[in-house]
Structures are given as structure tokens and as C-alpha cells.
Coordinates of C-alpha atoms in Angstrom, one line a residue:
M55 CA 69.9 -41.6 -26.8
L56 CA 67.4 -40.1 -24.2
V57 CA 69.1 -38.4 -21.3
T58 CA 66.9 -38.3 -18.1
S59 CA 69.3 -37.1 -15.5
G60 CA 68.2 -34.2 -13.5
L61 CA 64.5 -35.0 -14.0
T62 CA 62.3 -35.6 -11.0
S63 CA 59.9 -38.5 -10.7
P64 CA 56.2 -37.7 -10.9
E65 CA 55.8 -38.8 -7.2
R66 CA 58.3 -36.2 -6.2
S67 CA 56.7 -33.4 -8.2
V68 CA 53.3 -34.2 -6.7
S69 CA 54.6 -34.2 -3.1
H70 CA 56.4 -30.8 -3.6
Q71 CA 53.3 -29.4 -5.2
T72 CA 50.9 -30.4 -2.4
L73 CA 52.9 -29.1 0.5
P74 CA 52.8 -25.4 -0.4
I75 CA 49.0 -25.6 -1.1
R76 CA 48.4 -26.8 2.4
M77 CA 50.8 -24.2 3.9
N78 CA 49.1 -21.2 2.2
T79 CA 45.5 -22.2 2.3
K80 CA 44.8 -21.0 5.8
E81 CA 46.3 -17.6 5.0
L82 CA 44.3 -17.3 1.8
I83 CA 41.1 -18.2 3.6
R84 CA 41.8 -15.6 6.3
K85 CA 42.3 -12.9 3.7
L86 CA 39.2 -13.8 1.8
E87 CA 37.2 -13.7 5.0
Q88 CA 38.5 -10.2 5.6
M89 CA 37.4 -9.3 2.0
T90 CA 33.8 -10.6 2.7
E91 CA 33.6 -8.0 5.4
L92 CA 34.6 -5.2 3.1
S93 CA 32.3 -5.8 0.2
E94 CA 28.6 -6.5 0.4
S95 CA 28.2 -6.9 -3.4
R96 CA 31.0 -9.5 -3.6
N97 CA 30.3 -11.2 -0.2
E98 CA 28.8 -14.4 -1.7
F99 CA 31.5 -14.6 -4.3
Y100 CA 34.3 -14.5 -1.7
K101 CA 32.4 -17.1 0.4
K102 CA 32.3 -19.5 -2.6
L103 CA 36.0 -19.0 -3.0
I104 CA 36.6 -19.8 0.7
H105 CA 34.4 -22.9 0.2
S106 CA 36.5 -24.0 -2.8
F107 CA 39.8 -23.6 -0.8
Q108 CA 38.4 -25.6 2.1
N109 CA 37.1 -28.5 0.0
D110 CA 39.4 -28.8 -3.1
A111 CA 43.1 -28.9 -3.4
D112 CA 43.1 -29.5 -7.1
P113 CA 45.6 -27.2 -8.8
Q114 CA 43.2 -26.6 -11.7
I115 CA 40.7 -25.0 -9.2
Y116 CA 43.4 -22.7 -8.0
D117 CA 44.2 -21.7 -11.6
K118 CA 40.5 -20.9 -12.2
I119 CA 40.3 -18.9 -8.9
Y120 CA 43.4 -17.0 -9.9
S121 CA 42.0 -16.2 -13.3
N122 CA 38.7 -14.9 -11.8
L123 CA 40.5 -12.8 -9.2
C124 CA 42.7 -11.3 -11.9
G125 CA 39.6 -10.3 -13.8
L126 CA 38.2 -8.7 -10.6
L127 CA 41.4 -6.8 -10.0
A128 CA 41.3 -5.5 -13.6
H129 CA 37.6 -4.7 -13.8
G130 CA 36.2 -4.5 -10.3
D131 CA 35.3 -1.4 -8.4
L132 CA 37.3 -2.1 -5.3
N133 CA 38.0 0.1 -2.3
N134 CA 41.7 0.5 -1.2
K135 CA 41.6 -2.2 1.5
E136 CA 39.9 -4.7 -0.7
Y137 CA 42.3 -4.0 -3.5
D138 CA 45.3 -4.5 -1.3
L139 CA 43.9 -7.8 0.1
L140 CA 43.2 -9.0 -3.4
K141 CA 46.7 -8.3 -4.5
E142 CA 48.0 -10.3 -1.5
V143 CA 45.7 -13.2 -2.3
L144 CA 46.9 -13.2 -5.9
Y145 CA 50.5 -13.1 -4.7
E146 CA 49.9 -16.1 -2.5
L147 CA 48.2 -18.0 -5.4
E148 CA 51.2 -17.3 -7.6
R149 CA 53.4 -19.0 -5.0
I150 CA 51.4 -22.2 -5.1

């Protein structure tokens, strides 16, 4: 016998998933805009990320962005302010 109590419907899961993305996107974009001002060498990279946030709410895109930013955190030569903003962006992405 298959027990399904306690499971949510796919429609409910999608609606709960979409709401946080919309709530956090403006804050993520604001932080990335600050980061473009801090780094000339990564300026275009951050602008592309901003464009992705503005045009695509696909969770897979957010996963790819998160992965790229984790790599930057681990291997990038960041100043203190850029490092702190990057950690904040990653924290926001984890909440989505």
C-alpha cells in the first residue's frame, strides 16, 4: 500500500519555490551591481549574472550561478569588500 499523506502537490511546490526567487532577486542584483564597481577584471562577468537574474527565473540557472560563484570564492583574488558581498550573494542563493 502506498501512503501519500504529508506530500505536497507539484503545484504547491512550484508556487512556494517561485515566491522566494522573486523576493530575493532585487537584493541579489543590487549586491552584484556593487560588485561590478569593485572589480574591473570581473565587471563583465557580474553584468552577465545580473542579466541572468533579470531575465530567467529557472532554478537550474540559479544553481549554475551558485556553482560559478563558489568557484570564484575559492579561487578568485578578491578584495575584502568584494569577498564580503560575494558571501552575501551566496547566502541569498542558498535561501532560494
